[in-house]
């Protein structure tokens, strides 16, 4: 059962667009740009991206509202201090992307790779992450509210100065995870995971 009702992206209709057309609302993008392009100071609003590789797309001061990403590669993209609201990431790659001090609300992430992602100072409200690789991701002073985690890999992820009270990790891989004392208080785990918690605090079993 879902713990919360995430508001889905509000997409009424989309028309097929190309990045060079400078249309960023009610647009469906399925074709990658031929050359490097810079998109600056805009909001993508009510858009669908399918099989888009963002490596040729430089995003500067761009927010995403009511967007769906399917099988997209957003690796190493910078979303620092940006607003991402009512968005879905399905089978996407966000290797090494940065969300420092960003605001994420009503977000669904499924079957995606978020290895090495930096969520320092990120505000995350009504977030559901399932079947995803979050290994070696970094959370420091991250603000969590209404978070649901299911079947993710948090191997070697770090949680520092991040309140995790009542957040349920019991169905996730938390081997070699790092919690500081502040973050670990009230976290929900499976009894079999206690070895990883003890390990993260520097103790050892004999």
mmCIF file of C-alpha atoms in Angstrom:
data_model
loop_
_atom_site.group_PDB
_atom_site.id
_atom_site.type_symbol
_atom_site.label_atom_id
_atom_site.label_comp_id
_atom_site.label_asym_id
_atom_site.label_seq_id
_atom_site.Cartn_x
_atom_site.Cartn_y
_atom_site.Cartn_z
ATOM 1 C CA UNK A 1 0.000 0.000 0.000
ATOM 2 C CA UNK A 2 1.177 3.480 -0.791
ATOM 3 C CA UNK A 3 2.063 5.664 2.154
ATOM 4 C CA UNK A 4 1.049 8.794 0.336
ATOM 5 C CA UNK A 5 -0.605 10.129 -2.736
ATOM 6 C CA UNK A 6 1.988 11.583 -5.033
ATOM 7 C CA UNK A 7 0.461 14.081 -7.443
ATOM 8 C CA UNK A 8 1.092 12.799 -10.952
ATOM 9 C CA UNK A 9 2.463 15.039 -13.706
ATOM 10 C CA UNK A 10 -0.366 17.146 -15.098
ATOM 11 C CA UNK A 11 -0.013 16.561 -18.820
ATOM 12 C CA UNK A 12 -3.120 17.291 -20.886
ATOM 13 C CA UNK A 13 -1.614 16.916 -24.332
ATOM 14 C CA UNK A 14 1.790 17.033 -25.993
ATOM 15 C CA UNK A 15 2.907 17.852 -29.502
ATOM 16 C CA UNK A 16 6.103 16.499 -30.978
ATOM 17 C CA UNK A 17 8.842 19.094 -30.779
ATOM 18 C CA UNK A 18 12.541 19.479 -31.511
ATOM 19 C CA UNK A 19 14.883 21.185 -29.086
ATOM 20 C CA UNK A 20 15.782 23.798 -31.681
ATOM 21 C CA UNK A 21 12.162 24.999 -31.846
ATOM 22 C CA UNK A 22 12.386 26.638 -28.407
ATOM 23 C CA UNK A 23 9.044 25.160 -27.348
ATOM 24 C CA UNK A 24 9.141 23.944 -23.738
ATOM 25 C CA UNK A 25 5.461 23.536 -22.865
ATOM 26 C CA UNK A 26 3.093 20.669 -23.802
ATOM 27 C CA UNK A 27 5.923 19.136 -25.808
ATOM 28 C CA UNK A 28 6.953 15.586 -26.613
ATOM 29 C CA UNK A 29 10.675 15.123 -27.255
ATOM 30 C CA UNK A 30 11.830 11.876 -28.863
ATOM 31 C CA UNK A 31 14.759 13.066 -30.997
ATOM 32 C CA UNK A 32 18.159 14.037 -29.672
ATOM 33 C CA UNK A 33 19.720 17.304 -30.882
ATOM 34 C CA UNK A 34 22.324 16.945 -33.627
ATOM 35 C CA UNK A 35 24.705 19.439 -32.038
ATOM 36 C CA UNK A 36 25.363 20.806 -28.587
ATOM 37 C CA UNK A 37 22.643 23.223 -27.496
ATOM 38 C CA UNK A 38 22.230 25.483 -24.479
ATOM 39 C CA UNK A 39 18.822 25.866 -22.844
ATOM 40 C CA UNK A 40 18.781 28.740 -20.385
ATOM 41 C CA UNK A 41 16.407 30.506 -17.970
ATOM 42 C CA UNK A 42 13.222 28.573 -18.806
ATOM 43 C CA UNK A 43 10.763 26.103 -17.266
ATOM 44 C CA UNK A 44 9.941 22.848 -18.996
ATOM 45 C CA UNK A 45 6.210 22.572 -18.296
ATOM 46 C CA UNK A 46 4.013 19.572 -19.142
ATOM 47 C CA UNK A 47 6.611 17.767 -21.268
ATOM 48 C CA UNK A 48 7.483 14.164 -22.043
ATOM 49 C CA UNK A 49 11.039 13.087 -22.850
ATOM 50 C CA UNK A 50 11.580 9.648 -24.412
ATOM 51 C CA UNK A 51 15.023 8.162 -25.018
ATOM 52 C CA UNK A 52 16.689 11.571 -24.770
ATOM 53 C CA UNK A 53 20.415 11.755 -24.077
ATOM 54 C CA UNK A 54 21.041 15.089 -22.374
ATOM 55 C CA UNK A 55 24.819 14.956 -22.894
ATOM 56 C CA UNK A 56 24.524 17.439 -25.788
ATOM 57 C CA UNK A 57 22.021 19.590 -23.898
ATOM 58 C CA UNK A 58 23.393 22.117 -21.436
ATOM 59 C CA UNK A 59 20.791 23.185 -18.899
ATOM 60 C CA UNK A 60 21.349 26.549 -17.218
ATOM 61 C CA UNK A 61 18.799 27.747 -14.664
ATOM 62 C CA UNK A 62 16.086 25.348 -15.870
ATOM 63 C CA UNK A 63 13.146 24.072 -13.773
ATOM 64 C CA UNK A 64 10.976 21.044 -14.561
ATOM 65 C CA UNK A 65 7.249 21.058 -13.784
ATOM 66 C CA UNK A 66 4.850 18.238 -14.715
ATOM 67 C CA UNK A 67 7.368 16.269 -16.780
ATOM 68 C CA UNK A 68 7.882 12.585 -17.557
ATOM 69 C CA UNK A 69 11.308 11.181 -18.414
ATOM 70 C CA UNK A 70 11.387 7.718 -19.987
ATOM 71 C CA UNK A 71 14.687 5.950 -20.691
ATOM 72 C CA UNK A 72 16.603 9.245 -20.632
ATOM 73 C CA UNK A 73 20.240 9.864 -19.756
ATOM 74 C CA UNK A 74 20.623 12.867 -17.443
ATOM 75 C CA UNK A 75 24.034 11.888 -16.118
ATOM 76 C CA UNK A 76 26.271 14.630 -14.695
ATOM 77 C CA UNK A 77 23.535 17.261 -15.069
ATOM 78 C CA UNK A 78 23.402 20.119 -12.602
ATOM 79 C CA UNK A 79 19.996 20.752 -10.998
ATOM 80 C CA UNK A 80 21.417 22.727 -8.060
ATOM 81 C CA UNK A 81 18.908 25.143 -6.508
ATOM 82 C CA UNK A 82 16.288 24.180 -9.121
ATOM 83 C CA UNK A 83 12.613 23.317 -8.726
ATOM 84 C CA UNK A 84 11.516 19.868 -9.889
ATOM 85 C CA UNK A 85 7.849 19.255 -9.182
ATOM 86 C CA UNK A 86 5.338 16.560 -10.224
ATOM 87 C CA UNK A 87 7.858 14.632 -12.328
ATOM 88 C CA UNK A 88 8.502 10.969 -13.101
ATOM 89 C CA UNK A 89 11.818 9.318 -13.961
ATOM 90 C CA UNK A 90 11.310 5.846 -15.420
ATOM 91 C CA UNK A 91 14.319 3.713 -16.447
ATOM 92 C CA UNK A 92 16.563 6.792 -16.466
ATOM 93 C CA UNK A 93 20.261 7.300 -15.837
ATOM 94 C CA UNK A 94 21.338 10.140 -13.534
ATOM 95 C CA UNK A 95 24.892 9.040 -12.830
ATOM 96 C CA UNK A 96 26.756 11.722 -10.881
ATOM 97 C CA UNK A 97 24.036 14.353 -11.221
ATOM 98 C CA UNK A 98 23.772 17.120 -8.645
ATOM 99 C CA UNK A 99 20.672 18.363 -6.801
ATOM 100 C CA UNK A 100 22.409 20.546 -4.203
ATOM 101 C CA UNK A 101 19.846 22.815 -2.455
ATOM 102 C CA UNK A 102 17.210 21.847 -5.050
ATOM 103 C CA UNK A 103 13.520 21.450 -4.255
ATOM 104 C CA UNK A 104 11.920 18.131 -5.272
ATOM 105 C CA UNK A 105 8.216 17.567 -4.689
ATOM 106 C CA UNK A 106 5.792 14.867 -5.900
ATOM 107 C CA UNK A 107 8.505 12.819 -7.601
ATOM 108 C CA UNK A 108 8.428 9.186 -8.702
ATOM 109 C CA UNK A 109 11.737 7.485 -9.552
ATOM 110 C CA UNK A 110 11.583 3.885 -10.792
ATOM 111 C CA UNK A 111 14.146 1.460 -12.215
ATOM 112 C CA UNK A 112 16.738 4.219 -12.522
ATOM 113 C CA UNK A 113 20.443 4.692 -11.825
ATOM 114 C CA UNK A 114 21.301 7.496 -9.383
ATOM 115 C CA UNK A 115 24.782 6.382 -8.435
ATOM 116 C CA UNK A 116 27.062 9.133 -7.054
ATOM 117 C CA UNK A 117 24.182 11.655 -7.024
ATOM 118 C CA UNK A 118 24.627 14.582 -4.622
ATOM 119 C CA UNK A 119 21.500 15.526 -2.657
ATOM 120 C CA UNK A 120 23.227 17.899 -0.196
ATOM 121 C CA UNK A 121 20.765 20.422 1.203
ATOM 122 C CA UNK A 122 18.029 19.122 -1.063
ATOM 123 C CA UNK A 123 14.411 19.527 0.057
ATOM 124 C CA UNK A 124 12.552 16.292 -0.808
ATOM 125 C CA UNK A 125 8.811 16.106 -0.155
ATOM 126 C CA UNK A 126 6.478 13.326 -1.329
ATOM 127 C CA UNK A 127 9.107 11.222 -3.061
ATOM 128 C CA UNK A 128 8.776 7.565 -4.053
ATOM 129 C CA UNK A 129 11.913 5.711 -5.158
ATOM 130 C CA UNK A 130 11.616 2.103 -6.301
ATOM 131 C CA UNK A 131 13.890 -0.512 -7.898
ATOM 132 C CA UNK A 132 16.707 2.000 -8.316
ATOM 133 C CA UNK A 133 20.455 2.093 -7.818
ATOM 134 C CA UNK A 134 21.226 4.801 -5.254
ATOM 135 C CA UNK A 135 24.650 3.405 -4.367
ATOM 136 C CA UNK A 136 27.331 5.851 -3.259
ATOM 137 C CA UNK A 137 24.797 8.677 -3.389
ATOM 138 C CA UNK A 138 25.344 11.484 -0.916
ATOM 139 C CA UNK A 139 22.835 13.072 1.453
ATOM 140 C CA UNK A 140 24.003 15.782 3.830
ATOM 141 C CA UNK A 141 21.585 18.178 5.542
ATOM 142 C CA UNK A 142 18.936 16.788 3.198
ATOM 143 C CA UNK A 143 15.380 17.639 4.250
ATOM 144 C CA UNK A 144 13.080 14.615 3.908
ATOM 145 C CA UNK A 145 9.297 14.642 4.242
ATOM 146 C CA UNK A 146 6.988 11.820 3.100
ATOM 147 C CA UNK A 147 9.556 9.477 1.561
ATOM 148 C CA UNK A 148 8.795 5.942 0.366
ATOM 149 C CA UNK A 149 11.672 3.609 -0.506
ATOM 150 C CA UNK A 150 11.215 0.146 -2.010
ATOM 151 C CA UNK A 151 13.791 -2.318 -3.313
ATOM 152 C CA UNK A 152 16.624 0.152 -3.884
ATOM 153 C CA UNK A 153 20.363 -0.274 -3.602
ATOM 154 C CA UNK A 154 21.858 2.173 -1.072
ATOM 155 C CA UNK A 155 25.218 0.397 -0.906
ATOM 156 C CA UNK A 156 27.900 2.839 0.339
ATOM 157 C CA UNK A 157 25.420 5.745 0.352
ATOM 158 C CA UNK A 158 26.124 8.438 2.971
ATOM 159 C CA UNK A 159 23.563 10.145 5.210
ATOM 160 C CA UNK A 160 24.981 12.975 7.290
ATOM 161 C CA UNK A 161 23.031 15.546 9.353
ATOM 162 C CA UNK A 162 19.863 14.246 7.651
ATOM 163 C CA UNK A 163 16.826 13.429 9.791
ATOM 164 C CA UNK A 164 15.618 9.926 8.814
ATOM 165 C CA UNK A 165 13.118 9.433 11.634
ATOM 166 C CA UNK A 166 10.397 6.952 10.542
ATOM 167 C CA UNK A 167 11.909 6.429 7.076
ATOM 168 C CA UNK A 168 11.704 2.745 6.187
ATOM 169 C CA UNK A 169 14.848 1.149 4.725
ATOM 170 C CA UNK A 170 13.803 -2.413 5.592
ATOM 171 C CA UNK A 171 13.230 -3.477 1.977
ATOM 172 C CA UNK A 172 16.401 -1.860 0.598
ATOM 173 C CA UNK A 173 20.039 -2.898 0.328
ATOM 174 C CA UNK A 174 21.938 -0.838 2.913
ATOM 175 C CA UNK A 175 25.228 -2.758 2.938
ATOM 176 C CA UNK A 176 28.208 -0.509 3.735
ATOM 177 C CA UNK A 177 25.846 2.443 4.170
ATOM 178 C CA UNK A 178 27.108 5.352 6.276
ATOM 179 C CA UNK A 179 24.882 7.062 8.859
ATOM 180 C CA UNK A 180 26.021 9.573 11.439
ATOM 181 C CA UNK A 181 24.401 9.527 14.892
ATOM 182 C CA UNK A 182 22.070 12.401 14.011
ATOM 183 C CA UNK A 183 20.730 10.728 10.863
ATOM 184 C CA UNK A 184 20.265 7.220 12.229
ATOM 185 C CA UNK A 185 17.853 8.118 15.035
ATOM 186 C CA UNK A 186 14.432 6.518 14.478
ATOM 187 C CA UNK A 187 15.266 4.949 11.125
ATOM 188 C CA UNK A 188 13.260 1.783 10.334
ATOM 189 C CA UNK A 189 15.220 -1.330 9.367
ATOM 190 C CA UNK A 190 14.802 -5.083 9.136
ATOM 191 C CA UNK A 191 16.495 -6.969 12.041
ATOM 192 C CA UNK A 192 18.827 -8.642 9.557
ATOM 193 C CA UNK A 193 20.101 -5.199 8.537
ATOM 194 C CA UNK A 194 21.352 -4.359 12.034
ATOM 195 C CA UNK A 195 24.865 -5.508 11.115
ATOM 196 C CA UNK A 196 25.075 -2.681 8.560
ATOM 197 C CA UNK A 197 23.884 -0.111 11.082
ATOM 198 C CA UNK A 198 26.400 -1.296 13.663
ATOM 199 C CA UNK A 199 29.097 -1.224 10.997
ATOM 200 C CA UNK A 200 28.222 2.297 9.980
ATOM 201 C CA UNK A 201 28.765 3.442 13.571
ATOM 202 C CA UNK A 202 32.195 1.871 13.680
ATOM 203 C CA UNK A 203 31.398 -1.117 15.918
ATOM 204 C CA UNK A 204 32.171 -4.722 15.028
ATOM 205 C CA UNK A 205 30.585 -8.084 15.832
ATOM 206 C CA UNK A 206 32.714 -10.715 17.550
#
